Short mmCIF file of C-alpha atoms in Angstrom, two decimals:
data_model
loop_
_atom_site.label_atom_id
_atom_site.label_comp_id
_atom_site.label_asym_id
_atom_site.label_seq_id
_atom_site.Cartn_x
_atom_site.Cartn_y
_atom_site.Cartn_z
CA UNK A 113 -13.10 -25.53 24.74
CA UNK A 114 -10.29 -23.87 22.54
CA UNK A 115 -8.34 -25.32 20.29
CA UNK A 116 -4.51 -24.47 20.90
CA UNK A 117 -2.83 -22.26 18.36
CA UNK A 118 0.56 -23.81 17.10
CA UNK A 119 2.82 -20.88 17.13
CA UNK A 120 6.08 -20.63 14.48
CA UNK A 121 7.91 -17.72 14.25
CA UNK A 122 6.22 -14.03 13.35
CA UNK A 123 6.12 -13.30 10.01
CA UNK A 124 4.49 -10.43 7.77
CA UNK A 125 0.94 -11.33 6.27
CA UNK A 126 1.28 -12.33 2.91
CA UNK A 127 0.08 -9.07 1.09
CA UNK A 128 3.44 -7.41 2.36
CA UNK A 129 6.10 -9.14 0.05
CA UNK A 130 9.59 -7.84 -1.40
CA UNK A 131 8.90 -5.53 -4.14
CA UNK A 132 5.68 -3.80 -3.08
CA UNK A 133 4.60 -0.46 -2.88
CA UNK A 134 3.58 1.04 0.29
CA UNK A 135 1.08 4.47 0.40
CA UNK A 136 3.72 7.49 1.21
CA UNK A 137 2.45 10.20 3.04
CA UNK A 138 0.35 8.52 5.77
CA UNK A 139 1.51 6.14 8.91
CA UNK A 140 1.91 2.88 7.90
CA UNK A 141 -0.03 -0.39 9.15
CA UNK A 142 1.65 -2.94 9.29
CA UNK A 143 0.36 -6.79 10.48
CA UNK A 144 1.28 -10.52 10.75
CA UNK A 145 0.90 -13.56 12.15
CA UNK A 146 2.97 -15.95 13.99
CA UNK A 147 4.01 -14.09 17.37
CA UNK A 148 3.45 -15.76 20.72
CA UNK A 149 1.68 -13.53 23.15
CA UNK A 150 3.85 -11.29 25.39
CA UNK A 151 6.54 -11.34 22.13
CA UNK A 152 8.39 -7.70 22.14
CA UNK A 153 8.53 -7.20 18.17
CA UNK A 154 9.67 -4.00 16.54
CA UNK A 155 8.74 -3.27 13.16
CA UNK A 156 11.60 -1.05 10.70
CA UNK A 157 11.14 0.60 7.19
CA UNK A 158 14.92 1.91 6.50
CA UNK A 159 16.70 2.94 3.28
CA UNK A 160 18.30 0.73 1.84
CA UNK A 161 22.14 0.80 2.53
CA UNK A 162 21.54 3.49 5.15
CA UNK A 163 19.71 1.77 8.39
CA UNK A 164 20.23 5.75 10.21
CA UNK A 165 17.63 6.83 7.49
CA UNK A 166 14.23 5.33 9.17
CA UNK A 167 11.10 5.32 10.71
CA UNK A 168 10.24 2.06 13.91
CA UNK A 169 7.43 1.30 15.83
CA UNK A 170 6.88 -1.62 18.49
CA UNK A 171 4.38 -4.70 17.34
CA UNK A 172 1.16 -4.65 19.58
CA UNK A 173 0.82 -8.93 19.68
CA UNK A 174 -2.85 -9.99 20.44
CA UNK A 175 -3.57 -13.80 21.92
CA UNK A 176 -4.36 -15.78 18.62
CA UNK A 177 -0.67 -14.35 17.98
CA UNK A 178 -1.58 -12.08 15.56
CA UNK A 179 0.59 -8.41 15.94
CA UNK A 180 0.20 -5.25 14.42
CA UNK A 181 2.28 -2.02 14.34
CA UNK A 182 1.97 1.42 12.95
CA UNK A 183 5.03 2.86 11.70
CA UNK A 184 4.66 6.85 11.89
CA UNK A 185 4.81 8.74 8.25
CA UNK A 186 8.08 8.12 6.35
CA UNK A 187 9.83 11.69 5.18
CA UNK A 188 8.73 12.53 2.10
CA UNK A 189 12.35 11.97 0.85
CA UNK A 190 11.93 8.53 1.02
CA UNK A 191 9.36 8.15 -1.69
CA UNK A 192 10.63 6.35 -4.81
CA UNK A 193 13.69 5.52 -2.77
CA UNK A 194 14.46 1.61 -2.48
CA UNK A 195 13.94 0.11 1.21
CA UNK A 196 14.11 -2.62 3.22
CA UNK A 197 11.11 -3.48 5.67
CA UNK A 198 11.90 -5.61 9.06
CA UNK A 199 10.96 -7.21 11.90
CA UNK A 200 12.51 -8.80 14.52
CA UNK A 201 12.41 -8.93 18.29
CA UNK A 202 12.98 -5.88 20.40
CA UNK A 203 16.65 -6.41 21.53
CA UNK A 204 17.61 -8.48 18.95
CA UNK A 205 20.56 -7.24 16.63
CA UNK A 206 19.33 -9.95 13.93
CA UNK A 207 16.21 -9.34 11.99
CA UNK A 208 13.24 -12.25 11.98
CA UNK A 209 12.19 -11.04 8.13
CA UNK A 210 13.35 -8.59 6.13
CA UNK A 211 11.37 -7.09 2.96
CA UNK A 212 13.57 -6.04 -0.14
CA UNK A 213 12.72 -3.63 -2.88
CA UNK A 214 10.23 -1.85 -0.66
CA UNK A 215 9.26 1.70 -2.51
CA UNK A 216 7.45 4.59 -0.88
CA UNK A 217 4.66 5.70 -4.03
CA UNK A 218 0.84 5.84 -4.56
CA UNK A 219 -0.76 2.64 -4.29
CA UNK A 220 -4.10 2.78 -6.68
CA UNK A 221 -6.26 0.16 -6.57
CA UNK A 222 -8.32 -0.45 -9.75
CA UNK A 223 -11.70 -2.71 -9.05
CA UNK A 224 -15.25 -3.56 -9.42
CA UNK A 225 -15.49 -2.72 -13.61
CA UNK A 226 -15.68 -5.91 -15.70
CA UNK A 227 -13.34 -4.22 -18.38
CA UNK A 228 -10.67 -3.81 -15.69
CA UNK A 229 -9.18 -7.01 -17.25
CA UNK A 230 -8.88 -6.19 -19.99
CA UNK A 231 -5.23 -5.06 -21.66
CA UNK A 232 -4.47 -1.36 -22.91
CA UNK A 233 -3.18 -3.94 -25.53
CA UNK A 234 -6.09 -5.11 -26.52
CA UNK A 235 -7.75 -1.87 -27.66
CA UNK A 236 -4.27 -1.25 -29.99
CA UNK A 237 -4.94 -4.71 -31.35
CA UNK A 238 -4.79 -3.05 -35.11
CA UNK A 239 -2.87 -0.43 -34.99
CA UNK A 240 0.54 -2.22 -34.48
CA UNK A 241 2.33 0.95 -34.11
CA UNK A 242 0.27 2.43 -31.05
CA UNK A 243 0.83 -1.11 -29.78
CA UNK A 244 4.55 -0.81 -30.12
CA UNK A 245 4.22 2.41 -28.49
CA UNK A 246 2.63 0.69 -25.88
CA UNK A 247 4.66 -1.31 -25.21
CA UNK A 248 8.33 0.23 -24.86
CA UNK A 249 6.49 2.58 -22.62
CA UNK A 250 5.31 -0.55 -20.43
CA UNK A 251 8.76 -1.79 -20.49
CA UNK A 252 10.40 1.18 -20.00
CA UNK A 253 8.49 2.28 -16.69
CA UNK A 254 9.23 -1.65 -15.67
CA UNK A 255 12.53 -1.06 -16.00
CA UNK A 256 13.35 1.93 -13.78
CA UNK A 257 10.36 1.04 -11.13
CA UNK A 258 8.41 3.73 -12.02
CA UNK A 259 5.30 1.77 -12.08
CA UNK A 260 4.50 -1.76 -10.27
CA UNK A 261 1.45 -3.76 -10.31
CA UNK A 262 -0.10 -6.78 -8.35
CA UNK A 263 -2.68 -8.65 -9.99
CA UNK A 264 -5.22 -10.31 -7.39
CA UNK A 265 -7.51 -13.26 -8.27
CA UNK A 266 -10.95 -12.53 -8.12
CA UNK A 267 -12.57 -14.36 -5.10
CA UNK A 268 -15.78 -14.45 -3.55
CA UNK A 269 -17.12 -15.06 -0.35
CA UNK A 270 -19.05 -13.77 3.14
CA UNK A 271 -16.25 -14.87 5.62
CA UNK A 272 -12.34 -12.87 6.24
CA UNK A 273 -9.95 -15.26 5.41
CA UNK A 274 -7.06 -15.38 7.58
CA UNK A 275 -4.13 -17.10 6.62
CA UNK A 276 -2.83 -17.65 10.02
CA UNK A 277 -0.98 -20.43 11.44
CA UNK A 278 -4.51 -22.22 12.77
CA UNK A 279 -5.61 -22.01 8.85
CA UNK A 280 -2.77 -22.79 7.09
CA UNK A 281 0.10 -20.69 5.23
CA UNK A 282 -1.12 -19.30 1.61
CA UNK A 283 1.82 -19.68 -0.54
#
């Protein structure tokens, strides 16, 4: 026997959040959870203040409710250009979810050295000028969104963790 699935209303998975930075130059995946099977969901990235400037794609929903979509490659003009990311229901004028602050960039991901912790700051800890330095250059690139970072708890374990409505939301 199956246990039912309580369904809510689709929403992005929870690595997709305003502010992020999503890999220019490739199609985009794009995933959640939350959809009832048979649900028509369309997925947007758009430029912000200009919805004409886009790219779309239609949400494939499987029967645990989960949905993905690949949006096809964004023009390279949109890279470094602020955007909105949204999904709603095909049909719908009104949008389910809508991402803010979205930027097109390269995503690097930096794992798997035990030193990767460690702060730039930390190997200026004497020389208070080159930390200075350091620093207005950190705040500077902050500042005009040159540079974003997510920092993601180390975790271990042998099993994908979902955070689907069956599991539970992650907040």
């Amino acid at each position: 026997s199956t246990t039912p699935i309580l369904h809510e209303e689709p929403r992005f998975s929870n690595v997709f959040q305003d502010g992020m930075v999503l890999q220019r130059g490739r199609p985009l995946e794009v995933w959640g959870f939350g959809a009832t099977q048979g649900d028509q969901l369309a997925v947007s990235l758009s430029q912000t203040g200009n919805p004409q400037a886009h790219v779309s794609a239609r949400a494939t929903v499987s029967d645990r409710g989960r949905w993905h979509a690949t949006l096809p490659e964004p023009k390279s003009e949109f890279t470094g250009e602020i955007m909105e990311l949204t999904l709603g229901k095909v049909g719908s004028s009104s949008a389910i979810k809508t991402l803010r602050d979205v930027v097109l960039g390269d995503v690097y991901i930096f794992a798997g050295q035990s030193n990767v912790d460690i702060p730039v700051a930390y190997s200026h800890q004497f020389d208070e000028a080159a930390l200075k330095k350091d620093e207005a250059l950190a705040d500077e690139l902050g500042k005009n969104g040159s540079i974003r970072f997510m920092i993601v708890p180390t975790r271990c374990g042998l099993t994908q963790q979902y955070h689907s409505p069956e599991i539970g939301r992650a907040s």
